[in-house]
Amino acid sequence: MNIKTNTARARPLADNGFAGDVLSGLSAPRKWLPPKYFYDERGSQLFEAITELKEYYPTRCELAILREHKADIARVFGPKTALIEFGTGSTRKVRILLDAANTVEAYVPVDISAEMLWQEARQLQHDYPRLRVLPVAADFTQPFRLPSAIVGLARAGFFPGSTIGNFEPQDAAAFLRHAGRMLGARATLVVGVDLVKDANILNAAYDDAEGVTAQFNLNLLTRINRELSADFDVDAFSHRAFYNSDRRRIEMHLVSGRRQTVNIAGHAIEFARGETIHTENSYKYTIESFGLLAQSAGWTPITAWTDGYFSVHALAKA
Ligand code: AVJ
């Protein structure tokens, strides 16, 4: 085992931690919670189950695009490259690129869910013994340090899964700019982006018949109960997801079924019947609108591969 670990990270003022983020979100006039907290161990498992649902097309579409165009995508990476993946989760997607790109010498998966990160990194290191696997347990939306072991290598970023859709468009641009600064001059970036499409297809993808997405959404309350000793009656909330076509985004909410008070770390939070906690936005783009966003953040769109449902963009530093 030659996996090096790097759990140390700076904690900037913007990071209030889980308790601070939950209390500030639930004290706002329109209650909300950051979607990054979905991914505790159970949440990560539920997300993996979502990716296998027939209604949830993004993962299947992206995998098919990566498989079909892996040789072209691999050509975007220069010689002697460190590939940095933002928000890794499963390594299924990066394996497609690693198999096609023999110029990648180091792989840096960055993820907030440490358990899954170590597990995936260990298995990947076993399967790719010549690759330097250097996991970083960090919230990639906050500044973090890249492992020093990648000095001298060119840098490429990989940001699949349309995770970028979780950001407000201006925050997506800020993230792309921040990634550009981190990756440095002449960097490249491969980003997966879900596309605007028929509202029925979008609605079904986030409100599946088996209720897996509902469990994923509600698990956030279970996590708050466990980690912040809160007393949410999880059964008194329900899942609601819909496509907001004006804003080109899926919205997920947790709806309070009755008037109730919830205690969290010594604070009493009041809910009206029908009041919601806004738990996630998943913005959808067109190839053109994403290209413009990338350009506004200092990147030049090189190529976009698509099946009409999902898109994979190659960007280079402007
Ligand atoms: C992981 C953020 C890309 O927005 O499609 C799936 C998360 N939420 N079903 C998405 C998610 C509900 C997913 N992302």
Coordinates of C-alpha atoms and ligand atoms in Angstrom, one line a residue:
M1 CA 0.0 0.0 0.0
N2 CA 1.6 3.2 -1.1
I3 CA -1.4 5.5 -0.8
K4 CA -0.4 8.8 0.8
T5 CA -3.0 10.6 2.8
N6 CA -3.6 14.3 3.2
T7 CA -6.4 15.2 5.5
A8 CA -5.0 18.5 6.7
R9 CA -6.8 21.5 5.2
A10 CA -7.1 25.1 5.9
R11 CA -10.5 26.1 7.4
P12 CA -11.4 29.5 6.0
L13 CA -14.0 31.8 7.6
A14 CA -16.6 30.8 5.0
D15 CA -16.6 27.2 6.4
N16 CA -18.9 27.1 9.5
G17 CA -18.9 23.3 9.6
F18 CA -21.9 21.1 9.5
A19 CA -23.6 22.6 12.7
G20 CA -23.1 26.2 11.6
D21 CA -24.3 25.6 8.1
V22 CA -27.4 23.7 9.3
L23 CA -28.4 26.4 11.9
S24 CA -27.8 29.3 9.5
G25 CA -29.7 27.6 6.6
L26 CA -32.7 26.7 8.9
S27 CA -32.8 30.2 10.4
A28 CA -33.1 31.8 7.0
P29 CA -36.6 33.2 6.0
R30 CA -36.6 30.5 3.2
K31 CA -35.0 27.5 4.9
W32 CA -32.3 25.7 3.0
L33 CA -29.4 23.2 3.5
P34 CA -26.3 22.8 1.4
P35 CA -26.5 19.6 -0.8
K36 CA -22.9 18.6 0.0
Y37 CA -24.1 17.2 3.3
F38 CA -26.1 14.5 1.5
Y39 CA -23.0 12.4 1.3
D40 CA -22.5 10.7 4.6
E41 CA -21.9 6.9 4.3
R42 CA -25.6 6.1 3.8
G43 CA -26.1 9.1 1.5
S44 CA -23.2 8.0 -0.7
Q45 CA -24.8 4.5 -0.9
L46 CA -28.2 6.0 -1.8
F47 CA -26.6 8.2 -4.4
E48 CA -25.0 5.1 -6.0
A49 CA -28.4 3.4 -6.0
I50 CA -29.9 6.5 -7.7
T51 CA -27.3 6.2 -10.5
E52 CA -28.7 2.7 -11.3
L53 CA -32.4 3.8 -11.5
K54 CA -33.9 3.6 -14.9
E55 CA -35.2 7.2 -14.6
Y56 CA -31.8 8.6 -13.6
Y57 CA -30.1 9.0 -17.1
P58 CA -27.1 11.3 -16.3
T59 CA -24.7 8.6 -15.0
R60 CA -25.5 6.1 -17.8
C61 CA -25.3 8.8 -20.5
E62 CA -22.0 10.2 -19.2
L63 CA -20.4 6.7 -18.9
A64 CA -21.5 6.0 -22.5
I65 CA -20.0 9.3 -23.7
L66 CA -16.8 8.7 -21.9
R67 CA -16.5 5.2 -23.3
E68 CA -17.3 6.3 -26.9
H69 CA -14.9 9.2 -26.9
K70 CA -12.2 8.2 -24.4
A71 CA -9.4 8.3 -26.9
D72 CA -10.3 11.9 -28.0
I73 CA -10.7 12.9 -24.3
A74 CA -7.3 11.4 -23.4
R75 CA -5.6 13.4 -26.1
V76 CA -6.6 16.5 -24.3
F77 CA -4.3 15.6 -21.4
G78 CA -0.6 16.4 -22.1
P79 CA 2.4 14.1 -21.4
K80 CA 3.3 13.4 -17.7
T81 CA 0.0 14.5 -16.2
A82 CA -1.5 14.5 -12.8
L83 CA -5.3 14.1 -13.0
I84 CA -7.2 15.8 -10.2
E85 CA -10.8 14.7 -9.7
F86 CA -13.1 17.1 -7.8
G87 CA -15.8 15.2 -5.7
T88 CA -14.9 11.7 -6.7
G89 CA -17.4 9.3 -5.1
S90 CA -17.0 6.2 -7.3
T91 CA -13.9 5.8 -9.5
R92 CA -15.9 4.1 -12.3
K93 CA -15.7 7.1 -14.6
V94 CA -12.1 8.0 -14.2
R95 CA -11.1 4.4 -14.8
I96 CA -12.4 4.8 -18.4
L97 CA -10.0 7.8 -18.9
L98 CA -7.1 6.1 -17.1
D99 CA -7.4 3.1 -19.4
A100 CA -7.3 5.4 -22.5
A101 CA -4.6 7.9 -21.2
N102 CA -1.2 6.4 -20.6
T103 CA 0.2 9.8 -20.0
V104 CA -1.5 10.1 -16.6
E105 CA 1.2 9.4 -13.9
A106 CA -0.7 10.5 -10.8
Y107 CA -4.3 10.5 -9.8
V108 CA -5.6 12.8 -7.0
P109 CA -9.2 12.0 -6.0
V110 CA -10.7 14.8 -3.8
D111 CA -13.8 14.0 -1.8
I112 CA -15.6 15.1 1.3
S113 CA -16.8 11.6 2.1
A114 CA -13.6 10.2 3.6
E115 CA -14.7 6.5 4.1
M116 CA -15.6 6.1 0.4
L117 CA -12.5 8.0 -0.7
W118 CA -10.1 5.6 1.1
Q119 CA -12.0 2.6 0.0
E120 CA -12.0 3.6 -3.7
A121 CA -8.4 4.9 -3.6
R122 CA -7.2 1.6 -2.2
Q123 CA -9.0 -0.5 -4.8
L124 CA -7.8 1.8 -7.6
Q125 CA -4.2 1.6 -6.4
H126 CA -4.5 -2.2 -6.4
D127 CA -5.9 -2.2 -10.0
Y128 CA -3.4 0.4 -11.3
P129 CA -0.1 -0.5 -9.5
R130 CA 2.0 1.9 -11.6
L131 CA -0.2 4.9 -11.1
R132 CA 0.5 7.2 -8.1
V133 CA -2.8 7.4 -6.2
L134 CA -2.8 10.4 -3.9
P135 CA -6.3 10.9 -2.3
V136 CA -7.2 14.2 -0.5
A137 CA -10.1 14.2 1.9
A138 CA -11.5 17.7 1.5
D139 CA -14.5 19.8 0.6
F140 CA -13.4 20.8 -2.9
T141 CA -15.6 23.9 -2.8
Q142 CA -13.1 25.2 -0.2
P143 CA -9.4 25.9 -0.9
F144 CA -7.3 22.7 -0.3
R145 CA -3.6 21.8 -0.8
L146 CA -2.6 19.5 -3.7
P147 CA -0.2 16.7 -2.7
S148 CA 3.4 17.9 -3.1
A149 CA 4.2 14.6 -4.8
I150 CA 2.7 15.9 -8.1
V151 CA 5.3 18.7 -8.6
G152 CA 6.8 18.7 -12.1
L153 CA 3.7 17.1 -13.6
A154 CA 1.2 18.9 -15.9
R155 CA -2.2 19.2 -14.3
A156 CA -5.6 18.2 -15.7
G157 CA -8.9 18.4 -13.8
F158 CA -11.8 16.0 -14.0
F159 CA -15.2 17.2 -12.8
P160 CA -17.8 14.6 -13.9
G161 CA -21.4 13.9 -12.9
S162 CA -22.8 17.4 -13.5
T163 CA -21.8 18.2 -9.9
I164 CA -21.2 21.7 -11.2
G165 CA -25.0 21.9 -11.6
N166 CA -25.3 22.1 -7.8
F167 CA -23.8 25.6 -7.9
E168 CA -25.6 28.8 -8.7
P169 CA -24.3 29.8 -12.1
Q170 CA -22.2 32.6 -10.7
D171 CA -20.7 30.2 -8.1
A172 CA -20.1 27.7 -10.9
A173 CA -18.1 30.4 -12.7
A174 CA -16.2 31.2 -9.5
F175 CA -15.5 27.5 -9.0
L176 CA -14.1 27.1 -12.6
R177 CA -11.9 30.2 -12.0
H178 CA -10.7 28.7 -8.6
A179 CA -10.0 25.4 -10.3
G180 CA -8.1 27.2 -13.0
R181 CA -5.9 28.9 -10.4
M182 CA -5.3 25.7 -8.6
L183 CA -4.4 23.7 -11.8
G184 CA -2.1 26.5 -13.1
A185 CA -1.0 27.7 -16.5
R186 CA -1.7 25.4 -19.5
A187 CA -4.1 23.2 -17.5
T188 CA -7.0 21.4 -19.0
L189 CA -10.3 20.5 -17.5
V190 CA -12.9 17.9 -18.4
V191 CA -16.4 18.6 -17.1
G192 CA -19.6 16.6 -17.2
V193 CA -22.7 18.8 -17.6
D194 CA -26.4 17.8 -17.7
L195 CA -28.4 19.4 -20.5
V196 CA -31.7 21.2 -20.6
K197 CA -34.4 18.9 -21.9
D198 CA -38.1 17.9 -21.7
A199 CA -39.4 18.6 -18.2
N200 CA -41.1 15.2 -17.9
I201 CA -37.7 13.4 -18.3
L202 CA -36.1 15.8 -15.8
N203 CA -38.9 15.4 -13.2
A204 CA -38.8 11.6 -13.4
A205 CA -35.0 11.5 -12.9
Y206 CA -35.4 13.4 -9.6
D207 CA -38.6 11.7 -8.4
D208 CA -38.2 8.1 -9.2
A209 CA -41.0 5.5 -8.8
E210 CA -39.1 3.5 -6.2
G211 CA -38.6 6.5 -4.0
V212 CA -34.8 6.1 -3.8
T213 CA -34.3 9.9 -4.4
A214 CA -36.9 10.5 -1.6
Q215 CA -34.8 8.4 0.8
F216 CA -31.6 10.2 -0.4
N217 CA -33.2 13.6 0.4
L218 CA -34.7 12.6 3.7
N219 CA -31.5 11.0 4.8
L220 CA -30.2 14.5 5.3
L221 CA -32.6 14.9 8.3
T222 CA -31.5 11.5 9.7
R223 CA -27.9 12.7 9.5
I224 CA -28.7 15.9 11.3
N225 CA -30.5 13.9 14.0
R226 CA -27.5 11.7 14.5
E227 CA -24.6 14.1 14.2
L228 CA -26.1 17.2 15.8
S229 CA -28.4 15.4 18.2
A230 CA -31.5 16.9 16.7
D231 CA -35.1 15.6 16.9
F232 CA -36.5 15.7 13.4
D233 CA -39.5 13.4 12.9
V234 CA -38.3 12.3 9.5
D235 CA -41.7 10.7 8.8
A236 CA -43.3 14.2 9.1
F237 CA -41.4 15.4 6.0
S238 CA -41.8 14.4 2.4
H239 CA -39.7 14.7 -0.8
R240 CA -40.6 17.2 -3.5
A241 CA -38.6 17.6 -6.7
F242 CA -39.6 19.6 -9.8
Y243 CA -38.0 21.3 -12.9
N244 CA -38.1 25.1 -12.6
S245 CA -38.0 25.9 -16.4
D246 CA -37.5 29.7 -15.8
R247 CA -34.3 29.1 -13.9
R248 CA -33.3 25.9 -15.8
R249 CA -32.9 23.9 -12.6
I250 CA -34.3 21.0 -10.7
E251 CA -35.2 22.0 -7.2
M252 CA -35.4 19.5 -4.4
H253 CA -37.2 20.3 -1.2
L254 CA -38.3 18.6 2.1
V255 CA -41.9 19.5 2.9
S256 CA -43.1 19.7 6.4
G257 CA -46.4 17.7 6.6
R258 CA -47.6 19.6 9.7
R259 CA -46.8 22.5 12.0
Q260 CA -43.9 21.5 14.2
T261 CA -40.9 22.5 16.2
V262 CA -37.5 20.8 15.8
N263 CA -34.7 21.1 18.3
I264 CA -31.1 21.3 16.9
A265 CA -28.1 21.8 19.2
G266 CA -30.2 23.8 21.6
H267 CA -32.1 25.9 19.0
A268 CA -35.8 25.5 18.4
I269 CA -36.7 25.7 14.7
E270 CA -40.4 26.3 13.8
F271 CA -42.0 24.8 10.7
A272 CA -45.4 25.8 9.3
R273 CA -47.4 23.1 7.6
G274 CA -46.3 22.9 4.0
E275 CA -43.1 24.9 4.6
T276 CA -40.1 23.5 2.8
I277 CA -36.4 23.1 3.3
H278 CA -34.7 23.7 -0.1
T279 CA -32.1 21.0 -0.2
E280 CA -30.7 21.1 -3.7
N281 CA -30.6 22.8 -7.1
S282 CA -29.4 20.9 -10.1
Y283 CA -28.9 23.5 -12.9
K284 CA -29.1 22.3 -16.5
Y285 CA -27.2 24.0 -19.4
T286 CA -27.1 23.9 -23.2
I287 CA -23.7 23.2 -24.8
E288 CA -23.6 26.9 -25.7
S289 CA -24.6 28.3 -22.3
F290 CA -22.0 26.2 -20.6
G291 CA -19.3 27.2 -23.1
L292 CA -20.1 30.8 -22.3
L293 CA -20.0 30.2 -18.6
A294 CA -16.6 28.6 -18.9
Q295 CA -15.3 31.4 -21.1
S296 CA -16.4 33.9 -18.5
A297 CA -14.2 32.0 -16.0
G298 CA -11.0 32.1 -18.0
W299 CA -11.3 28.8 -19.9
T300 CA -11.5 28.1 -23.6
P301 CA -14.0 25.5 -24.7
I302 CA -12.1 23.0 -26.9
T303 CA -14.6 20.2 -27.6
A304 CA -18.0 19.1 -26.3
W305 CA -19.2 15.5 -26.7
T306 CA -22.9 14.8 -26.3
D307 CA -25.7 12.3 -26.8
G308 CA -28.3 15.0 -26.7
Y309 CA -29.1 14.3 -23.0
F310 CA -25.7 14.9 -21.3
S311 CA -22.4 16.6 -22.3
V312 CA -18.7 16.2 -21.6
H313 CA -16.7 19.4 -22.2
A314 CA -12.9 19.7 -22.7
L315 CA -11.6 23.1 -21.6
A316 CA -8.2 24.6 -21.8
K317 CA -6.7 27.7 -20.0
A318 CA -7.6 30.8 -22.0
Ligands
AVJ1 C1 -24.5 14.5 -8.0 C2 -25.3 16.7 -8.0 C3 -25.0 15.6 -10.0 O1 -27.9 16.8 -9.4 O2 -28.2 15.0 -10.5 C4 -29.3 13.1 -7.9 C5 -27.4 14.7 -7.3 N1 -29.7 14.6 -6.5 N2 -30.6 13.0 -7.5 C6 -27.7 15.6 -9.6 C7 -28.8 14.2 -7.2 C8 -30.8 13.9 -6.7 C9 -26.8 14.9 -8.6 N3 -25.4 15.4 -8.6

